[in-house]
C-alpha atoms as a PDB file:
ATOM      1  CA  UNK A   1      -0.857  31.717  -9.591  1.00  0.00           C
ATOM      2  CA  UNK A   2      -2.024  31.366 -13.210  1.00  0.00           C
ATOM      3  CA  UNK A   3      -4.460  28.823 -14.664  1.00  0.00           C
ATOM      4  CA  UNK A   4      -1.631  26.514 -15.792  1.00  0.00           C
ATOM      5  CA  UNK A   5      -0.161  26.359 -12.271  1.00  0.00           C
ATOM      6  CA  UNK A   6      -3.611  25.688 -10.805  1.00  0.00           C
ATOM      7  CA  UNK A   7      -4.201  22.754 -13.183  1.00  0.00           C
ATOM      8  CA  UNK A   8      -0.691  21.385 -12.610  1.00  0.00           C
ATOM      9  CA  UNK A   9      -1.085  21.498  -8.823  1.00  0.00           C
ATOM     10  CA  UNK A  10      -4.526  19.882  -8.997  1.00  0.00           C
ATOM     11  CA  UNK A  11      -3.628  16.939 -11.217  1.00  0.00           C
ATOM     12  CA  UNK A  12      -1.923  14.037  -9.425  1.00  0.00           C
ATOM     13  CA  UNK A  13       1.093  12.545 -11.244  1.00  0.00           C
ATOM     14  CA  UNK A  14       0.963   8.960 -12.510  1.00  0.00           C
ATOM     15  CA  UNK A  15       3.688   6.574 -11.410  1.00  0.00           C
ATOM     16  CA  UNK A  16       5.868   5.348 -14.280  1.00  0.00           C
ATOM     17  CA  UNK A  17       4.742   1.749 -13.599  1.00  0.00           C
ATOM     18  CA  UNK A  18       1.308   2.759 -14.860  1.00  0.00           C
ATOM     19  CA  UNK A  19       2.266   4.335 -18.197  1.00  0.00           C
ATOM     20  CA  UNK A  20       2.175   1.093 -20.163  1.00  0.00           C
ATOM     21  CA  UNK A  21      -1.211   0.086 -18.726  1.00  0.00           C
ATOM     22  CA  UNK A  22      -2.783   3.461 -19.472  1.00  0.00           C
ATOM     23  CA  UNK A  23      -1.445   3.235 -23.039  1.00  0.00           C
ATOM     24  CA  UNK A  24      -2.768  -0.313 -23.499  1.00  0.00           C
ATOM     25  CA  UNK A  25      -6.209   0.598 -22.154  1.00  0.00           C
ATOM     26  CA  UNK A  26      -6.374   3.613 -24.462  1.00  0.00           C
ATOM     27  CA  UNK A  27      -5.365   1.611 -27.554  1.00  0.00           C
ATOM     28  CA  UNK A  28      -7.981  -1.013 -26.708  1.00  0.00           C
ATOM     29  CA  UNK A  29     -10.535   1.813 -26.368  1.00  0.00           C
ATOM     30  CA  UNK A  30      -9.686   3.025 -29.888  1.00  0.00           C
ATOM     31  CA  UNK A  31     -10.097  -0.492 -31.273  1.00  0.00           C
ATOM     32  CA  UNK A  32     -13.426  -0.922 -29.498  1.00  0.00           C
ATOM     33  CA  UNK A  33     -14.530   2.481 -30.797  1.00  0.00           C
ATOM     34  CA  UNK A  34     -13.791   1.352 -34.337  1.00  0.00           C
ATOM     35  CA  UNK A  35     -16.158  -1.596 -33.751  1.00  0.00           C
ATOM     36  CA  UNK A  36     -18.874   0.454 -32.057  1.00  0.00           C
ATOM     37  CA  UNK A  37     -18.706   4.072 -30.860  1.00  0.00           C
ATOM     38  CA  UNK A  38     -20.323   3.467 -27.418  1.00  0.00           C
ATOM     39  CA  UNK A  39     -17.580   0.935 -26.654  1.00  0.00           C
ATOM     40  CA  UNK A  40     -14.978   3.678 -27.065  1.00  0.00           C
ATOM     41  CA  UNK A  41     -16.527   5.730 -24.274  1.00  0.00           C
ATOM     42  CA  UNK A  42     -16.711   2.706 -22.007  1.00  0.00           C
ATOM     43  CA  UNK A  43     -13.050   1.988 -22.741  1.00  0.00           C
ATOM     44  CA  UNK A  44     -12.150   5.632 -22.104  1.00  0.00           C
ATOM     45  CA  UNK A  45     -13.758   5.495 -18.659  1.00  0.00           C
ATOM     46  CA  UNK A  46     -11.735   2.357 -17.861  1.00  0.00           C
ATOM     47  CA  UNK A  47      -8.583   4.100 -19.143  1.00  0.00           C
ATOM     48  CA  UNK A  48      -9.203   7.063 -16.837  1.00  0.00           C
ATOM     49  CA  UNK A  49      -9.726   4.659 -13.947  1.00  0.00           C
ATOM     50  CA  UNK A  50      -6.376   3.014 -14.763  1.00  0.00           C
ATOM     51  CA  UNK A  51      -4.642   6.407 -14.665  1.00  0.00           C
ATOM     52  CA  UNK A  52      -6.376   7.127 -11.355  1.00  0.00           C
ATOM     53  CA  UNK A  53      -5.287   3.751  -9.965  1.00  0.00           C
ATOM     54  CA  UNK A  54      -1.609   4.460 -10.676  1.00  0.00           C
ATOM     55  CA  UNK A  55      -1.668   7.978  -9.196  1.00  0.00           C
ATOM     56  CA  UNK A  56       1.331   8.885  -7.055  1.00  0.00           C
ATOM     57  CA  UNK A  57       0.556  11.914  -4.885  1.00  0.00           C
ATOM     58  CA  UNK A  58       3.071  13.662  -2.682  1.00  0.00           C
ATOM     59  CA  UNK A  59       2.595  13.213   1.053  1.00  0.00           C
ATOM     60  CA  UNK A  60       3.580  15.258   4.112  1.00  0.00           C
ATOM     61  CA  UNK A  61       5.517  12.710   6.197  1.00  0.00           C
ATOM     62  CA  UNK A  62       5.882  13.168  10.004  1.00  0.00           C
ATOM     63  CA  UNK A  63       9.554  13.140  10.993  1.00  0.00           C
ATOM     64  CA  UNK A  64       9.514  11.199  14.260  1.00  0.00           C
ATOM     65  CA  UNK A  65      11.177   7.796  14.754  1.00  0.00           C
ATOM     66  CA  UNK A  66       8.675   6.940  17.496  1.00  0.00           C
ATOM     67  CA  UNK A  67       5.805   7.013  15.007  1.00  0.00           C
ATOM     68  CA  UNK A  68       4.747   4.191  12.693  1.00  0.00           C
ATOM     69  CA  UNK A  69       3.027   5.402   9.534  1.00  0.00           C
ATOM     70  CA  UNK A  70       0.493   3.690   7.341  1.00  0.00           C
ATOM     71  CA  UNK A  71       2.206   1.856   4.463  1.00  0.00           C
ATOM     72  CA  UNK A  72      -0.717   2.524   2.118  1.00  0.00           C
ATOM     73  CA  UNK A  73      -3.984   4.297   1.464  1.00  0.00           C
ATOM     74  CA  UNK A  74      -6.919   2.176   2.514  1.00  0.00           C
ATOM     75  CA  UNK A  75      -8.964   0.993   5.448  1.00  0.00           C
ATOM     76  CA  UNK A  76      -7.715  -0.644   8.637  1.00  0.00           C
ATOM     77  CA  UNK A  77      -9.065  -4.200   8.483  1.00  0.00           C
ATOM     78  CA  UNK A  78      -7.329  -5.701  11.522  1.00  0.00           C
ATOM     79  CA  UNK A  79      -5.530  -4.680  14.735  1.00  0.00           C
ATOM     80  CA  UNK A  80      -4.509  -7.747  16.720  1.00  0.00           C
ATOM     81  CA  UNK A  81      -1.699  -9.811  18.200  1.00  0.00           C
ATOM     82  CA  UNK A  82      -0.513 -12.628  15.908  1.00  0.00           C
ATOM     83  CA  UNK A  83       2.490 -14.905  15.431  1.00  0.00           C
ATOM     84  CA  UNK A  84       4.548 -13.429  12.555  1.00  0.00           C
ATOM     85  CA  UNK A  85       5.032 -15.372   9.295  1.00  0.00           C
ATOM     86  CA  UNK A  86       7.869 -17.887   9.617  1.00  0.00           C
ATOM     87  CA  UNK A  87       9.771 -16.497   6.615  1.00  0.00           C
ATOM     88  CA  UNK A  88      10.368 -13.208   8.429  1.00  0.00           C
ATOM     89  CA  UNK A  89      12.444 -14.885  11.148  1.00  0.00           C
ATOM     90  CA  UNK A  90      10.858 -12.651  13.775  1.00  0.00           C
ATOM     91  CA  UNK A  91      10.375 -15.457  16.281  1.00  0.00           C
ATOM     92  CA  UNK A  92       7.278 -17.220  17.528  1.00  0.00           C
ATOM     93  CA  UNK A  93       6.056 -14.690  20.082  1.00  0.00           C
ATOM     94  CA  UNK A  94       2.898 -12.773  19.071  1.00  0.00           C
ATOM     95  CA  UNK A  95       3.454  -9.304  17.608  1.00  0.00           C
ATOM     96  CA  UNK A  96       1.050  -6.421  17.076  1.00  0.00           C
ATOM     97  CA  UNK A  97      -0.243  -6.641  13.498  1.00  0.00           C
ATOM     98  CA  UNK A  98      -2.019  -3.730  11.828  1.00  0.00           C
ATOM     99  CA  UNK A  99      -3.521  -4.538   8.437  1.00  0.00           C
ATOM    100  CA  UNK A 100      -4.520  -1.982   5.792  1.00  0.00           C
ATOM    101  CA  UNK A 101      -6.806  -3.154   2.973  1.00  0.00           C
ATOM    102  CA  UNK A 102      -6.683  -1.358  -0.384  1.00  0.00           C
ATOM    103  CA  UNK A 103      -9.603  -1.568  -2.777  1.00  0.00           C
ATOM    104  CA  UNK A 104      -9.271  -0.946  -6.518  1.00  0.00           C
ATOM    105  CA  UNK A 105      -9.965   2.780  -6.074  1.00  0.00           C
ATOM    106  CA  UNK A 106      -7.218   3.410  -3.500  1.00  0.00           C
ATOM    107  CA  UNK A 107      -3.765   4.722  -4.357  1.00  0.00           C
ATOM    108  CA  UNK A 108      -1.616   1.573  -4.498  1.00  0.00           C
ATOM    109  CA  UNK A 109       1.836   3.059  -3.942  1.00  0.00           C
ATOM    110  CA  UNK A 110       3.338   1.381  -0.862  1.00  0.00           C
ATOM    111  CA  UNK A 111       5.436   3.429   1.566  1.00  0.00           C
ATOM    112  CA  UNK A 112       7.790   2.442   4.356  1.00  0.00           C
ATOM    113  CA  UNK A 113       6.088   2.849   7.749  1.00  0.00           C
ATOM    114  CA  UNK A 114       9.389   3.602   9.548  1.00  0.00           C
ATOM    115  CA  UNK A 115      12.980   4.701   9.066  1.00  0.00           C
ATOM    116  CA  UNK A 116      15.628   1.990   9.186  1.00  0.00           C
ATOM    117  CA  UNK A 117      17.588  -0.554   7.176  1.00  0.00           C
ATOM    118  CA  UNK A 118      16.076  -3.393   5.172  1.00  0.00           C
ATOM    119  CA  UNK A 119      17.569  -6.680   6.395  1.00  0.00           C
ATOM    120  CA  UNK A 120      15.393  -9.299   4.688  1.00  0.00           C
ATOM    121  CA  UNK A 121      13.017  -9.642   1.753  1.00  0.00           C
ATOM    122  CA  UNK A 122      11.180 -12.907   1.201  1.00  0.00           C
ATOM    123  CA  UNK A 123       8.713 -13.740  -1.573  1.00  0.00           C
ATOM    124  CA  UNK A 124       6.161 -16.531  -1.136  1.00  0.00           C
ATOM    125  CA  UNK A 125       3.817 -17.828  -3.829  1.00  0.00           C
ATOM    126  CA  UNK A 126       0.237 -18.476  -2.814  1.00  0.00           C
ATOM    127  CA  UNK A 127      -3.452 -18.045  -3.507  1.00  0.00           C
ATOM    128  CA  UNK A 128      -5.501 -14.976  -4.451  1.00  0.00           C
ATOM    129  CA  UNK A 129      -8.397 -15.065  -2.000  1.00  0.00           C
ATOM    130  CA  UNK A 130     -10.051 -11.912  -0.688  1.00  0.00           C
ATOM    131  CA  UNK A 131      -7.285  -9.914   1.040  1.00  0.00           C
ATOM    132  CA  UNK A 132      -9.735  -8.712   3.704  1.00  0.00           C
ATOM    133  CA  UNK A 133      -9.980 -12.238   5.110  1.00  0.00           C
ATOM    134  CA  UNK A 134      -7.662 -12.989   8.013  1.00  0.00           C
ATOM    135  CA  UNK A 135      -6.372 -16.186   6.400  1.00  0.00           C
ATOM    136  CA  UNK A 136      -5.040 -14.152   3.468  1.00  0.00           C
ATOM    137  CA  UNK A 137      -1.987 -13.370   5.619  1.00  0.00           C
ATOM    138  CA  UNK A 138      -1.068 -17.067   5.499  1.00  0.00           C
ATOM    139  CA  UNK A 139      -2.554 -18.344   2.232  1.00  0.00           C
ATOM    140  CA  UNK A 140      -2.109 -15.545  -0.322  1.00  0.00           C
ATOM    141  CA  UNK A 141       0.872 -14.659  -2.461  1.00  0.00           C
ATOM    142  CA  UNK A 142       2.982 -12.209  -0.508  1.00  0.00           C
ATOM    143  CA  UNK A 143       6.263 -10.334  -0.332  1.00  0.00           C
ATOM    144  CA  UNK A 144       7.678  -9.813   3.167  1.00  0.00           C
ATOM    145  CA  UNK A 145      10.249  -7.259   4.285  1.00  0.00           C
ATOM    146  CA  UNK A 146      12.034  -6.758   7.606  1.00  0.00           C
ATOM    147  CA  UNK A 147      13.292  -3.306   8.621  1.00  0.00           C
ATOM    148  CA  UNK A 148      15.802  -2.881  11.456  1.00  0.00           C
ATOM    149  CA  UNK A 149      14.932   0.213  13.504  1.00  0.00           C
ATOM    150  CA  UNK A 150      15.882   1.800  16.819  1.00  0.00           C
ATOM    151  CA  UNK A 151      12.836   0.059  18.324  1.00  0.00           C
ATOM    152  CA  UNK A 152      13.639  -3.377  16.950  1.00  0.00           C
ATOM    153  CA  UNK A 153      12.796  -5.349  13.843  1.00  0.00           C
ATOM    154  CA  UNK A 154       9.560  -4.458  12.052  1.00  0.00           C
ATOM    155  CA  UNK A 155       7.854  -6.615   9.440  1.00  0.00           C
ATOM    156  CA  UNK A 156       6.030  -5.228   6.397  1.00  0.00           C
ATOM    157  CA  UNK A 157       4.095  -7.705   4.254  1.00  0.00           C
ATOM    158  CA  UNK A 158       2.616  -6.978   0.814  1.00  0.00           C
ATOM    159  CA  UNK A 159      -0.293  -9.376   0.257  1.00  0.00           C
ATOM    160  CA  UNK A 160      -1.945  -9.987  -3.108  1.00  0.00           C
ATOM    161  CA  UNK A 161      -5.723  -9.772  -3.183  1.00  0.00           C
ATOM    162  CA  UNK A 162      -8.602 -11.257  -5.115  1.00  0.00           C
ATOM    163  CA  UNK A 163      -7.746  -9.467  -8.372  1.00  0.00           C
ATOM    164  CA  UNK A 164      -4.102  -8.616  -7.663  1.00  0.00           C
ATOM    165  CA  UNK A 165      -1.643 -10.467  -9.862  1.00  0.00           C
ATOM    166  CA  UNK A 166       1.631  -8.649  -9.372  1.00  0.00           C
ATOM    167  CA  UNK A 167       3.557  -7.563  -6.285  1.00  0.00           C
ATOM    168  CA  UNK A 168       6.367  -5.083  -6.937  1.00  0.00           C
ATOM    169  CA  UNK A 169       9.102  -4.216  -4.430  1.00  0.00           C
ATOM    170  CA  UNK A 170      11.837  -1.745  -5.385  1.00  0.00           C
ATOM    171  CA  UNK A 171      14.117  -1.985  -2.339  1.00  0.00           C
ATOM    172  CA  UNK A 172      16.694  -4.672  -1.604  1.00  0.00           C
ATOM    173  CA  UNK A 173      18.341  -6.070   1.556  1.00  0.00           C
ATOM    174  CA  UNK A 174      20.961  -3.789   3.209  1.00  0.00           C
ATOM    175  CA  UNK A 175      19.340  -0.674   1.712  1.00  0.00           C
ATOM    176  CA  UNK A 176      18.259   2.146   4.063  1.00  0.00           C
ATOM    177  CA  UNK A 177      14.673   3.433   3.889  1.00  0.00           C
ATOM    178  CA  UNK A 178      13.080   6.559   5.256  1.00  0.00           C
ATOM    179  CA  UNK A 179       9.627   6.746   6.796  1.00  0.00           C
ATOM    180  CA  UNK A 180       7.144   7.452   4.022  1.00  0.00           C
ATOM    181  CA  UNK A 181       9.567   6.433   1.281  1.00  0.00           C
ATOM    182  CA  UNK A 182       8.000   4.623  -1.677  1.00  0.00           C
ATOM    183  CA  UNK A 183       9.113   0.990  -1.752  1.00  0.00           C
ATOM    184  CA  UNK A 184       6.626  -0.809  -4.014  1.00  0.00           C
ATOM    185  CA  UNK A 185       3.075  -1.332  -5.225  1.00  0.00           C
ATOM    186  CA  UNK A 186       0.551  -4.110  -5.817  1.00  0.00           C
ATOM    187  CA  UNK A 187      -1.765  -4.466  -8.830  1.00  0.00           C
ATOM    188  CA  UNK A 188      -4.885  -4.363  -8.372  1.00  0.00           C
ATOM    189  CA  UNK A 189      -6.525  -4.413  -4.894  1.00  0.00           C
ATOM    190  CA  UNK A 190      -4.574  -5.868  -1.998  1.00  0.00           C
ATOM    191  CA  UNK A 191      -3.448  -5.514   1.619  1.00  0.00           C
ATOM    192  CA  UNK A 192      -0.415  -4.613   3.706  1.00  0.00           C
ATOM    193  CA  UNK A 193       0.414  -5.960   7.159  1.00  0.00           C
ATOM    194  CA  UNK A 194       2.755  -4.164   9.557  1.00  0.00           C
ATOM    195  CA  UNK A 195       4.124  -6.311  12.396  1.00  0.00           C
ATOM    196  CA  UNK A 196       5.467  -4.428  15.394  1.00  0.00           C
ATOM    197  CA  UNK A 197       7.639  -5.490  18.361  1.00  0.00           C
ATOM    198  CA  UNK A 198       6.737  -4.922  22.037  1.00  0.00           C
ATOM    199  CA  UNK A 199       6.388  -1.285  23.009  1.00  0.00           C
ATOM    200  CA  UNK A 200       4.193  -0.264  20.079  1.00  0.00           C
ATOM    201  CA  UNK A 201       0.736   1.099  20.866  1.00  0.00           C
ATOM    202  CA  UNK A 202      -1.876   1.179  18.078  1.00  0.00           C
ATOM    203  CA  UNK A 203      -3.198   4.593  17.116  1.00  0.00           C
ATOM    204  CA  UNK A 204      -5.894   3.455  14.683  1.00  0.00           C
ATOM    205  CA  UNK A 205      -9.064   1.374  14.897  1.00  0.00           C
ATOM    206  CA  UNK A 206     -10.645  -1.179  12.579  1.00  0.00           C
ATOM    207  CA  UNK A 207     -12.587   0.577   9.817  1.00  0.00           C
ATOM    208  CA  UNK A 208     -10.514   3.763   9.931  1.00  0.00           C
ATOM    209  CA  UNK A 209      -9.259   5.327   6.689  1.00  0.00           C
ATOM    210  CA  UNK A 210      -5.500   5.724   6.328  1.00  0.00           C
ATOM    211  CA  UNK A 211      -3.211   7.598   3.967  1.00  0.00           C
ATOM    212  CA  UNK A 212       0.176   6.122   3.134  1.00  0.00           C
ATOM    213  CA  UNK A 213       3.087   8.035   4.610  1.00  0.00           C
ATOM    214  CA  UNK A 214       0.847  10.385   6.610  1.00  0.00           C
ATOM    215  CA  UNK A 215      -1.518   8.530   8.939  1.00  0.00           C
ATOM    216  CA  UNK A 216       0.057   7.437  12.239  1.00  0.00           C
ATOM    217  CA  UNK A 217      -1.003   3.835  12.891  1.00  0.00           C
ATOM    218  CA  UNK A 218       1.158   3.117  15.972  1.00  0.00           C
ATOM    219  CA  UNK A 219       3.542   4.786  18.399  1.00  0.00           C
ATOM    220  CA  UNK A 220       6.572   3.702  20.425  1.00  0.00           C
ATOM    221  CA  UNK A 221       7.607   5.066  23.798  1.00  0.00           C
ATOM    222  CA  UNK A 222       4.213   6.358  24.853  1.00  0.00           C
ATOM    223  CA  UNK A 223       2.762   5.695  28.294  1.00  0.00           C
ATOM    224  CA  UNK A 224      -0.730   5.952  26.833  1.00  0.00           C
ATOM    225  CA  UNK A 225      -2.522   2.757  25.918  1.00  0.00           C
ATOM    226  CA  UNK A 226      -4.219   1.941  22.611  1.00  0.00           C
ATOM    227  CA  UNK A 227      -6.339   4.671  21.068  1.00  0.00           C
ATOM    228  CA  UNK A 228     -10.064   4.180  21.605  1.00  0.00           C
ATOM    229  CA  UNK A 229     -12.316   5.363  18.777  1.00  0.00           C
ATOM    230  CA  UNK A 230     -16.031   5.608  18.169  1.00  0.00           C
ATOM    231  CA  UNK A 231     -18.149   6.435  15.153  1.00  0.00           C
ATOM    232  CA  UNK A 232     -20.199   9.628  15.216  1.00  0.00           C
END
């Protein structure tokens, strides 16, 4: 492997959604540099952060329909039983909800946690409070998706955060999705909720780091109970 191949394999590609933002940040940096040279370097650092924010790395996706994968890079902020949002039409019985919070340094590409067919997508306007707060699931702007799977209907909710101002979803109702497939992103800093029907056992704990499309957050068909973790 030559030096060019090493550099190419090390650098993470930028998603096309980020090109315009990187260009804008760089142009602003040039303008600031014309005013005062130190401002150019500050702007350049922000431009590099923008490119880093929109990175889109490849992932090695487990091929097992009994596994539920993390929909995003981030930190597990909640694992609990809750009544699903009314717009998902998933009933009024509590479902297992696993929430993944993304800060502004996490990769914000969202990936489908399971394989199946999208049956519903519902957008709801709302507030922009801290996405780590539990009430963000009800109060914040969000985009909700239902996926029909062999284990039942699964909800995936994109929730805007404190500084997020745009939720993007690329899939539409009736479209099939594969586990780990990219389906959207949120700018900048946000959270994803995955709502699971009976039979799902959590495989992550609050505070755990996850990687979209790779980390197993829940499992169907297992006789084992929830995973117990401890810090060490």
